[in-house]
Amino acid sequence: MIAAITLLFKPLPEVYRNIKTYLDEVDCLYLVDNSPDTCSFPEGLLEEEKVKLLSSGTNMGVAEAYNLGLQNAQKDGYRWLMTMDQDSFFESRQREHFFEDFSKASKNNLGIYAPLHNPKFLSQQGDEPVSVVMSSASIVNVDMALKLGSFDSALFIDEVDHEFCLRIQQNGFIVLQNKSVYLNHSLGEEVRKGVKKYSSTRLYYMTRNHFYIKNRYQYLYLAYFRKRISYMRKFLFWQLFNHGHKLHRIMMILLGIKDYYLSRMGKRYEF
């Protein structure tokens, strides 16, 4: 039995359409509305029989929201919880293949089962152990997650999924990615095709939390962090020098570094 949790933030009508692409595949859908103020939900969403609204009107972040989903999933008797964001959706054939392949996958020491998030990496390799996956459409072993301390709320948002993947592998569990299935997934604001822009607040959390997990895990996962550190340098350079408000963006990145060294974790700035 699989439950799912979808995080909402000022949801637009198309969010309901996204949810419908996977609602039939799960037995229960938990919603957490992280909008800082009361917002209107897409018409018909809360009337769905499978839908349960767990929280609304306050931004508890990604980690705490997923943890709320884990607690409710265990209480309601679900072994697996699929974590989703509001902007992701499956195409019909991709959805069918993903859930069928998950049902056939060995569950021995399986911690997370996830699809690709970019179709250009599709292959016929099927399921493959990987270091990290993004949280969207990741099917998480509920009992394992709760036993290992759940998602790290110190991160609030960004790197929550990566930290969790690294930690469960440290404890002997496997992260499997299905290389033949992809999820349609959106990150950031697309300013032109293939180029994403992130807010200065997101850059703060990305920077601070990158230092946090690097300090904890880099000597356990040397190959992963060699690539990750190089990626982050290029990513932050691009975000600084290809968008406006450079001074403010630089300030927020530096503040992220400072707050990491001062152990100022958790929620610091609102969106």
PDB file of C-alpha atoms in Angstrom:
ATOM      1  CA  MET A   1       0.000   0.000   0.000  1.00  0.00           C
ATOM      2  CA  ILE A   2       1.326   3.401  -1.024  1.00  0.00           C
ATOM      3  CA  ALA A   3       0.399   6.828   0.274  1.00  0.00           C
ATOM      4  CA  ALA A   4       1.648  10.093  -1.195  1.00  0.00           C
ATOM      5  CA  ILE A   5       2.268  13.568   0.150  1.00  0.00           C
ATOM      6  CA  THR A   6       2.159  16.660  -2.041  1.00  0.00           C
ATOM      7  CA  LEU A   7       3.487  20.002  -0.835  1.00  0.00           C
ATOM      8  CA  LEU A   8       1.566  23.079  -1.941  1.00  0.00           C
ATOM      9  CA  PHE A   9       2.645  26.714  -2.107  1.00  0.00           C
ATOM     10  CA  LYS A  10       0.091  29.218  -3.403  1.00  0.00           C
ATOM     11  CA  PRO A  11      -1.332  26.515  -5.699  1.00  0.00           C
ATOM     12  CA  LEU A  12      -2.730  27.446  -9.108  1.00  0.00           C
ATOM     13  CA  PRO A  13      -5.539  25.494 -10.849  1.00  0.00           C
ATOM     14  CA  GLU A  14      -3.077  23.380 -12.861  1.00  0.00           C
ATOM     15  CA  VAL A  15      -1.821  21.834  -9.625  1.00  0.00           C
ATOM     16  CA  TYR A  16      -4.989  19.731  -9.457  1.00  0.00           C
ATOM     17  CA  ARG A  17      -4.332  18.499 -12.996  1.00  0.00           C
ATOM     18  CA  ASN A  18      -0.807  17.502 -11.970  1.00  0.00           C
ATOM     19  CA  ILE A  19      -2.110  15.599  -8.950  1.00  0.00           C
ATOM     20  CA  LYS A  20      -4.650  13.718 -11.075  1.00  0.00           C
ATOM     21  CA  THR A  21      -1.784  12.164 -13.071  1.00  0.00           C
ATOM     22  CA  TYR A  22      -0.827   9.989 -10.087  1.00  0.00           C
ATOM     23  CA  LEU A  23      -3.819  10.063  -7.720  1.00  0.00           C
ATOM     24  CA  ASP A  24      -5.227   6.759  -9.022  1.00  0.00           C
ATOM     25  CA  GLU A  25      -1.940   4.986  -8.240  1.00  0.00           C
ATOM     26  CA  VAL A  26      -1.932   5.754  -4.505  1.00  0.00           C
ATOM     27  CA  ASP A  27      -4.289   4.736  -1.717  1.00  0.00           C
ATOM     28  CA  CYS A  28      -4.168   8.075   0.104  1.00  0.00           C
ATOM     29  CA  LEU A  29      -2.883  11.566  -0.682  1.00  0.00           C
ATOM     30  CA  TYR A  30      -1.794  13.867   2.132  1.00  0.00           C
ATOM     31  CA  LEU A  31      -1.576  17.586   1.417  1.00  0.00           C
ATOM     32  CA  VAL A  32       0.522  20.142   3.265  1.00  0.00           C
ATOM     33  CA  ASP A  33      -0.106  23.736   2.231  1.00  0.00           C
ATOM     34  CA  ASN A  34       3.067  25.735   2.896  1.00  0.00           C
ATOM     35  CA  SER A  35       1.529  29.018   1.744  1.00  0.00           C
ATOM     36  CA  PRO A  36       2.302  31.576   4.499  1.00  0.00           C
ATOM     37  CA  ASP A  37      -1.258  32.903   4.398  1.00  0.00           C
ATOM     38  CA  THR A  38      -4.609  31.234   3.870  1.00  0.00           C
ATOM     39  CA  CYS A  39      -5.061  30.527   0.175  1.00  0.00           C
ATOM     40  CA  SER A  40      -7.757  29.059  -2.017  1.00  0.00           C
ATOM     41  CA  PHE A  41      -7.313  25.491  -3.197  1.00  0.00           C
ATOM     42  CA  PRO A  42      -7.959  24.376  -6.773  1.00  0.00           C
ATOM     43  CA  GLU A  43     -11.661  23.633  -7.136  1.00  0.00           C
ATOM     44  CA  GLY A  44     -12.517  20.016  -6.398  1.00  0.00           C
ATOM     45  CA  LEU A  45      -9.164  19.040  -4.887  1.00  0.00           C
ATOM     46  CA  LEU A  46     -10.239  18.794  -1.253  1.00  0.00           C
ATOM     47  CA  GLU A  47     -13.414  16.936  -2.262  1.00  0.00           C
ATOM     48  CA  GLU A  48     -11.386  13.979  -3.582  1.00  0.00           C
ATOM     49  CA  GLU A  49     -12.086  10.924  -1.418  1.00  0.00           C
ATOM     50  CA  LYS A  50      -8.406  10.007  -1.075  1.00  0.00           C
ATOM     51  CA  VAL A  51      -7.220  13.499  -0.105  1.00  0.00           C
ATOM     52  CA  LYS A  52      -6.406  14.491   3.487  1.00  0.00           C
ATOM     53  CA  LEU A  53      -5.265  18.034   4.323  1.00  0.00           C
ATOM     54  CA  LEU A  54      -2.704  17.836   7.138  1.00  0.00           C
ATOM     55  CA  SER A  55      -1.670  21.477   7.494  1.00  0.00           C
ATOM     56  CA  SER A  56      -2.461  24.866   5.981  1.00  0.00           C
ATOM     57  CA  GLY A  57      -1.599  28.527   6.469  1.00  0.00           C
ATOM     58  CA  THR A  58       1.997  28.273   7.685  1.00  0.00           C
ATOM     59  CA  ASN A  59       5.254  27.480   5.900  1.00  0.00           C
ATOM     60  CA  MET A  60       6.795  24.589   7.819  1.00  0.00           C
ATOM     61  CA  GLY A  61       9.277  23.862   5.040  1.00  0.00           C
ATOM     62  CA  VAL A  62       9.968  20.685   3.120  1.00  0.00           C
ATOM     63  CA  ALA A  63      11.512  18.489   5.825  1.00  0.00           C
ATOM     64  CA  GLU A  64       8.851  19.062   8.491  1.00  0.00           C
ATOM     65  CA  ALA A  65       6.070  18.614   5.944  1.00  0.00           C
ATOM     66  CA  TYR A  66       7.461  15.287   4.744  1.00  0.00           C
ATOM     67  CA  ASN A  67       7.923  14.197   8.355  1.00  0.00           C
ATOM     68  CA  LEU A  68       4.270  14.963   9.013  1.00  0.00           C
ATOM     69  CA  GLY A  69       3.441  12.757   6.040  1.00  0.00           C
ATOM     70  CA  LEU A  70       5.642   9.935   7.346  1.00  0.00           C
ATOM     71  CA  GLN A  71       3.992  10.032  10.769  1.00  0.00           C
ATOM     72  CA  ASN A  72       0.500   9.924   9.289  1.00  0.00           C
ATOM     73  CA  ALA A  73       1.437   7.212   6.795  1.00  0.00           C
ATOM     74  CA  GLN A  74       2.696   4.940   9.565  1.00  0.00           C
ATOM     75  CA  LYS A  75      -0.352   5.677  11.712  1.00  0.00           C
ATOM     76  CA  ASP A  76      -2.652   4.849   8.779  1.00  0.00           C
ATOM     77  CA  GLY A  77      -0.820   1.601   7.999  1.00  0.00           C
ATOM     78  CA  TYR A  78       1.121   2.522   4.837  1.00  0.00           C
ATOM     79  CA  ARG A  79       4.572   0.997   4.236  1.00  0.00           C
ATOM     80  CA  TRP A  80       5.555   3.428   1.480  1.00  0.00           C
ATOM     81  CA  LEU A  81       5.145   7.188   1.034  1.00  0.00           C
ATOM     82  CA  MET A  82       5.693   8.966  -2.269  1.00  0.00           C
ATOM     83  CA  THR A  83       6.896  12.546  -1.817  1.00  0.00           C
ATOM     84  CA  MET A  84       5.753  15.077  -4.418  1.00  0.00           C
ATOM     85  CA  ASP A  85       5.770  18.779  -5.155  1.00  0.00           C
ATOM     86  CA  GLN A  86       2.906  20.640  -6.773  1.00  0.00           C
ATOM     87  CA  ASP A  87       4.611  21.313 -10.118  1.00  0.00           C
ATOM     88  CA  SER A  88       5.457  17.707 -11.021  1.00  0.00           C
ATOM     89  CA  PHE A  89       3.327  15.334 -13.074  1.00  0.00           C
ATOM     90  CA  PHE A  90       3.521  12.004 -14.899  1.00  0.00           C
ATOM     91  CA  GLU A  91       2.675  11.350 -18.493  1.00  0.00           C
ATOM     92  CA  SER A  92       0.331   8.375 -18.714  1.00  0.00           C
ATOM     93  CA  ARG A  93       2.755   5.710 -19.963  1.00  0.00           C
ATOM     94  CA  GLN A  94       5.532   6.922 -17.667  1.00  0.00           C
ATOM     95  CA  ARG A  95       3.233   6.640 -14.654  1.00  0.00           C
ATOM     96  CA  GLU A  96       2.132   3.114 -15.559  1.00  0.00           C
ATOM     97  CA  HIS A  97       5.704   1.908 -16.051  1.00  0.00           C
ATOM     98  CA  PHE A  98       6.957   3.546 -12.863  1.00  0.00           C
ATOM     99  CA  PHE A  99       4.430   1.993 -10.508  1.00  0.00           C
ATOM    100  CA  GLU A 100       4.548  -1.378 -12.270  1.00  0.00           C
ATOM    101  CA  ASP A 101       8.344  -1.455 -12.012  1.00  0.00           C
ATOM    102  CA  PHE A 102       8.188  -0.463  -8.351  1.00  0.00           C
ATOM    103  CA  SER A 103       5.822  -3.344  -7.607  1.00  0.00           C
ATOM    104  CA  LYS A 104       8.357  -5.759  -9.145  1.00  0.00           C
ATOM    105  CA  ALA A 105      11.461  -4.261  -7.508  1.00  0.00           C
ATOM    106  CA  SER A 106      13.156  -6.137  -4.675  1.00  0.00           C
ATOM    107  CA  LYS A 107      12.285  -4.492  -1.369  1.00  0.00           C
ATOM    108  CA  ASN A 108      15.310  -5.924   0.481  1.00  0.00           C
ATOM    109  CA  ASN A 109      17.031  -2.927   2.115  1.00  0.00           C
ATOM    110  CA  LEU A 110      15.217  -0.618  -0.304  1.00  0.00           C
ATOM    111  CA  GLY A 111      15.071   2.872   1.152  1.00  0.00           C
ATOM    112  CA  ILE A 112      13.957   4.971  -1.830  1.00  0.00           C
ATOM    113  CA  TYR A 113      12.667   4.201  -5.327  1.00  0.00           C
ATOM    114  CA  ALA A 114      12.613   7.145  -7.754  1.00  0.00           C
ATOM    115  CA  PRO A 115      12.284   8.041 -11.450  1.00  0.00           C
ATOM    116  CA  LEU A 116      14.509  10.245 -13.556  1.00  0.00           C
ATOM    117  CA  HIS A 117      13.661  13.937 -13.643  1.00  0.00           C
ATOM    118  CA  ASN A 118      15.051  14.679 -17.093  1.00  0.00           C
ATOM    119  CA  PRO A 119      14.111  12.655 -20.207  1.00  0.00           C
ATOM    120  CA  LYS A 120      17.503  13.260 -21.851  1.00  0.00           C
ATOM    121  CA  PHE A 121      19.009  10.714 -19.434  1.00  0.00           C
ATOM    122  CA  LEU A 122      16.560   7.928 -20.331  1.00  0.00           C
ATOM    123  CA  SER A 123      18.092   4.512 -20.961  1.00  0.00           C
ATOM    124  CA  GLN A 124      17.145   0.841 -20.930  1.00  0.00           C
ATOM    125  CA  GLN A 125      19.212   0.117 -17.824  1.00  0.00           C
ATOM    126  CA  GLY A 126      16.153  -0.106 -15.590  1.00  0.00           C
ATOM    127  CA  ASP A 127      16.718   0.176 -11.848  1.00  0.00           C
ATOM    128  CA  GLU A 128      20.166   1.341 -10.774  1.00  0.00           C
ATOM    129  CA  PRO A 129      21.622   2.224  -7.340  1.00  0.00           C
ATOM    130  CA  VAL A 130      22.565   5.918  -7.166  1.00  0.00           C
ATOM    131  CA  SER A 131      23.966   8.317  -4.566  1.00  0.00           C
ATOM    132  CA  VAL A 132      21.093  10.805  -4.487  1.00  0.00           C
ATOM    133  CA  VAL A 133      17.716  11.500  -6.069  1.00  0.00           C
ATOM    134  CA  MET A 134      15.360  14.439  -5.898  1.00  0.00           C
ATOM    135  CA  SER A 135      12.347  14.071  -3.657  1.00  0.00           C
ATOM    136  CA  SER A 136       9.685  14.442  -6.358  1.00  0.00           C
ATOM    137  CA  ALA A 137       8.058  11.029  -6.918  1.00  0.00           C
ATOM    138  CA  SER A 138      10.505   9.322  -4.563  1.00  0.00           C
ATOM    139  CA  ILE A 139       8.799   6.370  -2.880  1.00  0.00           C
ATOM    140  CA  VAL A 140      10.176   6.215   0.659  1.00  0.00           C
ATOM    141  CA  ASN A 141      10.266   3.261   3.054  1.00  0.00           C
ATOM    142  CA  VAL A 142       8.182   4.669   5.936  1.00  0.00           C
ATOM    143  CA  ASP A 143       9.427   2.505   8.824  1.00  0.00           C
ATOM    144  CA  MET A 144      13.050   2.977   7.763  1.00  0.00           C
ATOM    145  CA  ALA A 145      12.671   6.746   7.503  1.00  0.00           C
ATOM    146  CA  LEU A 146      11.157   7.097  10.956  1.00  0.00           C
ATOM    147  CA  LYS A 147      13.706   4.736  12.505  1.00  0.00           C
ATOM    148  CA  LEU A 148      16.593   6.785  11.068  1.00  0.00           C
ATOM    149  CA  GLY A 149      15.275  10.123  12.299  1.00  0.00           C
ATOM    150  CA  SER A 150      13.122  11.188   9.323  1.00  0.00           C
ATOM    151  CA  PHE A 151      14.052  14.191   7.161  1.00  0.00           C
ATOM    152  CA  ASP A 152      16.446  16.722   8.703  1.00  0.00           C
ATOM    153  CA  SER A 153      14.381  19.749   9.752  1.00  0.00           C
ATOM    154  CA  ALA A 154      17.562  21.799  10.281  1.00  0.00           C
ATOM    155  CA  LEU A 155      17.641  22.233   6.492  1.00  0.00           C
ATOM    156  CA  PHE A 156      14.076  23.609   6.134  1.00  0.00           C
ATOM    157  CA  ILE A 157      14.267  23.578   2.331  1.00  0.00           C
ATOM    158  CA  ASP A 158      16.921  22.600  -0.256  1.00  0.00           C
ATOM    159  CA  GLU A 159      19.270  19.623   0.069  1.00  0.00           C
ATOM    160  CA  VAL A 160      16.650  17.893   2.250  1.00  0.00           C
ATOM    161  CA  ASP A 161      16.383  15.044  -0.249  1.00  0.00           C
ATOM    162  CA  HIS A 162      20.138  14.715  -0.810  1.00  0.00           C
ATOM    163  CA  GLU A 163      20.949  14.636   2.899  1.00  0.00           C
ATOM    164  CA  PHE A 164      18.316  11.962   3.464  1.00  0.00           C
ATOM    165  CA  CYS A 165      19.662   9.796   0.623  1.00  0.00           C
ATOM    166  CA  LEU A 166      23.219   9.960   1.945  1.00  0.00           C
ATOM    167  CA  ARG A 167      22.145   9.196   5.505  1.00  0.00           C
ATOM    168  CA  ILE A 168      20.070   6.128   4.677  1.00  0.00           C
ATOM    169  CA  GLN A 169      22.906   4.663   2.594  1.00  0.00           C
ATOM    170  CA  GLN A 170      25.231   5.228   5.528  1.00  0.00           C
ATOM    171  CA  ASN A 171      22.837   2.951   7.431  1.00  0.00           C
ATOM    172  CA  GLY A 172      22.792   0.168   4.852  1.00  0.00           C
ATOM    173  CA  PHE A 173      19.761   1.067   2.718  1.00  0.00           C
ATOM    174  CA  ILE A 174      19.642   1.443  -1.060  1.00  0.00           C
ATOM    175  CA  VAL A 175      18.525   4.348  -3.253  1.00  0.00           C
ATOM    176  CA  LEU A 176      17.232   2.976  -6.573  1.00  0.00           C
ATOM    177  CA  GLN A 177      16.520   5.112  -9.617  1.00  0.00           C
ATOM    178  CA  ASN A 178      14.494   3.799 -12.529  1.00  0.00           C
ATOM    179  CA  LYS A 179      16.480   4.923 -15.571  1.00  0.00           C
ATOM    180  CA  SER A 180      13.718   4.069 -18.037  1.00  0.00           C
ATOM    181  CA  VAL A 181      11.020   6.326 -16.533  1.00  0.00           C
ATOM    182  CA  TYR A 182      10.928  10.082 -16.042  1.00  0.00           C
ATOM    183  CA  LEU A 183       8.789  12.579 -14.159  1.00  0.00           C
ATOM    184  CA  ASN A 184       7.969  15.979 -15.618  1.00  0.00           C
ATOM    185  CA  HIS A 185       9.523  18.267 -13.054  1.00  0.00           C
ATOM    186  CA  SER A 186      10.061  22.028 -12.865  1.00  0.00           C
ATOM    187  CA  LEU A 187      12.791  23.783 -10.865  1.00  0.00           C
ATOM    188  CA  GLY A 188      13.044  27.552 -10.530  1.00  0.00           C
ATOM    189  CA  GLU A 189      11.654  30.217 -12.838  1.00  0.00           C
ATOM    190  CA  GLU A 190      12.471  29.623 -16.499  1.00  0.00           C
ATOM    191  CA  VAL A 191      13.714  32.926 -17.910  1.00  0.00           C
ATOM    192  CA  ARG A 192      14.499  31.362 -21.274  1.00  0.00           C
ATOM    193  CA  LYS A 193      14.535  27.785 -22.536  1.00  0.00           C
ATOM    194  CA  GLY A 194      16.778  25.655 -20.352  1.00  0.00           C
ATOM    195  CA  VAL A 195      17.825  28.560 -18.113  1.00  0.00           C
ATOM    196  CA  LYS A 196      16.374  28.689 -14.593  1.00  0.00           C
ATOM    197  CA  LYS A 197      16.394  31.612 -12.192  1.00  0.00           C
ATOM    198  CA  TYR A 198      16.172  31.148  -8.426  1.00  0.00           C
ATOM    199  CA  SER A 199      15.244  33.789  -5.863  1.00  0.00           C
ATOM    200  CA  SER A 200      17.928  35.211  -3.589  1.00  0.00           C
ATOM    201  CA  THR A 201      16.197  33.480  -0.661  1.00  0.00           C
ATOM    202  CA  ARG A 202      16.557  30.105  -2.375  1.00  0.00           C
ATOM    203  CA  LEU A 203      20.217  30.850  -3.047  1.00  0.00           C
ATOM    204  CA  TYR A 204      20.662  31.488   0.684  1.00  0.00           C
ATOM    205  CA  TYR A 205      19.216  28.092   1.636  1.00  0.00           C
ATOM    206  CA  MET A 206      21.041  26.278  -1.169  1.00  0.00           C
ATOM    207  CA  THR A 207      24.387  27.715  -0.077  1.00  0.00           C
ATOM    208  CA  ARG A 208      23.945  27.239   3.665  1.00  0.00           C
ATOM    209  CA  ASN A 209      22.637  23.703   3.333  1.00  0.00           C
ATOM    210  CA  HIS A 210      25.311  22.696   0.814  1.00  0.00           C
ATOM    211  CA  PHE A 211      27.969  23.527   3.404  1.00  0.00           C
ATOM    212  CA  TYR A 212      25.969  21.649   6.039  1.00  0.00           C
ATOM    213  CA  ILE A 213      25.795  18.331   4.195  1.00  0.00           C
ATOM    214  CA  LYS A 214      29.306  18.686   2.751  1.00  0.00           C
ATOM    215  CA  ASN A 215      30.719  18.971   6.263  1.00  0.00           C
ATOM    216  CA  ARG A 216      28.764  15.895   7.387  1.00  0.00           C
ATOM    217  CA  TYR A 217      29.254  13.529   4.480  1.00  0.00           C
ATOM    218  CA  GLN A 218      32.028  14.521   2.073  1.00  0.00           C
ATOM    219  CA  TYR A 219      34.588  12.042   3.447  1.00  0.00           C
ATOM    220  CA  LEU A 220      32.070   9.211   3.188  1.00  0.00           C
ATOM    221  CA  TYR A 221      31.071  10.044  -0.408  1.00  0.00           C
ATOM    222  CA  LEU A 222      34.209  11.530  -1.997  1.00  0.00           C
ATOM    223  CA  ALA A 223      33.246  10.915  -5.635  1.00  0.00           C
ATOM    224  CA  TYR A 224      29.799  12.432  -5.175  1.00  0.00           C
ATOM    225  CA  PHE A 225      31.093  15.578  -3.484  1.00  0.00           C
ATOM    226  CA  ARG A 226      33.852  16.148  -6.040  1.00  0.00           C
ATOM    227  CA  LYS A 227      31.122  16.502  -8.645  1.00  0.00           C
ATOM    228  CA  ARG A 228      28.725  18.336  -6.351  1.00  0.00           C
ATOM    229  CA  ILE A 229      31.206  21.008  -5.256  1.00  0.00           C
ATOM    230  CA  SER A 230      32.159  21.688  -8.875  1.00  0.00           C
ATOM    231  CA  TYR A 231      28.489  21.887  -9.845  1.00  0.00           C
ATOM    232  CA  MET A 232      27.637  24.307  -7.020  1.00  0.00           C
ATOM    233  CA  ARG A 233      30.457  26.673  -7.971  1.00  0.00           C
ATOM    234  CA  LYS A 234      29.269  26.828 -11.576  1.00  0.00           C
ATOM    235  CA  PHE A 235      25.622  27.048 -10.539  1.00  0.00           C
ATOM    236  CA  LEU A 236      26.124  29.968  -8.128  1.00  0.00           C
ATOM    237  CA  PHE A 237      28.344  31.799 -10.621  1.00  0.00           C
ATOM    238  CA  TRP A 238      25.612  31.480 -13.244  1.00  0.00           C
ATOM    239  CA  GLN A 239      22.899  32.624 -10.835  1.00  0.00           C
ATOM    240  CA  LEU A 240      24.943  35.671  -9.827  1.00  0.00           C
ATOM    241  CA  PHE A 241      26.105  36.934 -13.165  1.00  0.00           C
ATOM    242  CA  ASN A 242      23.237  36.099 -15.503  1.00  0.00           C
ATOM    243  CA  HIS A 243      20.410  37.739 -13.540  1.00  0.00           C
ATOM    244  CA  GLY A 244      19.665  41.127 -11.992  1.00  0.00           C
ATOM    245  CA  HIS A 245      19.995  42.305  -8.382  1.00  0.00           C
ATOM    246  CA  LYS A 246      23.558  40.986  -8.229  1.00  0.00           C
ATOM    247  CA  LEU A 247      24.485  42.758  -4.994  1.00  0.00           C
ATOM    248  CA  HIS A 248      21.507  41.368  -3.096  1.00  0.00           C
ATOM    249  CA  ARG A 249      22.090  37.878  -4.462  1.00  0.00           C
ATOM    250  CA  ILE A 250      25.764  38.003  -3.454  1.00  0.00           C
ATOM    251  CA  MET A 251      24.761  39.200   0.012  1.00  0.00           C
ATOM    252  CA  MET A 252      22.326  36.299   0.501  1.00  0.00           C
ATOM    253  CA  ILE A 253      24.893  33.725  -0.621  1.00  0.00           C
ATOM    254  CA  LEU A 254      27.480  35.143   1.794  1.00  0.00           C
ATOM    255  CA  LEU A 255      24.847  35.204   4.527  1.00  0.00           C
ATOM    256  CA  GLY A 256      24.176  31.530   3.878  1.00  0.00           C
ATOM    257  CA  ILE A 257      27.863  30.747   4.406  1.00  0.00           C
ATOM    258  CA  LYS A 258      27.984  32.883   7.560  1.00  0.00           C
ATOM    259  CA  ASP A 259      24.859  31.306   9.056  1.00  0.00           C
ATOM    260  CA  TYR A 260      26.217  27.819   8.426  1.00  0.00           C
ATOM    261  CA  TYR A 261      29.375  28.603  10.401  1.00  0.00           C
ATOM    262  CA  LEU A 262      27.277  30.203  13.154  1.00  0.00           C
ATOM    263  CA  SER A 263      25.005  27.124  13.238  1.00  0.00           C
ATOM    264  CA  ARG A 264      21.947  29.195  12.334  1.00  0.00           C
ATOM    265  CA  MET A 265      19.856  26.461  10.789  1.00  0.00           C
ATOM    266  CA  GLY A 266      16.160  25.868  10.222  1.00  0.00           C
ATOM    267  CA  LYS A 267      13.811  28.521   8.864  1.00  0.00           C
ATOM    268  CA  ARG A 268      15.513  31.903   8.636  1.00  0.00           C
ATOM    269  CA  TYR A 269      13.809  33.781   5.793  1.00  0.00           C
ATOM    270  CA  GLU A 270      10.305  33.617   4.352  1.00  0.00           C
ATOM    271  CA  PHE A 271       9.536  33.412   0.641  1.00  0.00           C
TER     272      PHE A 271
END
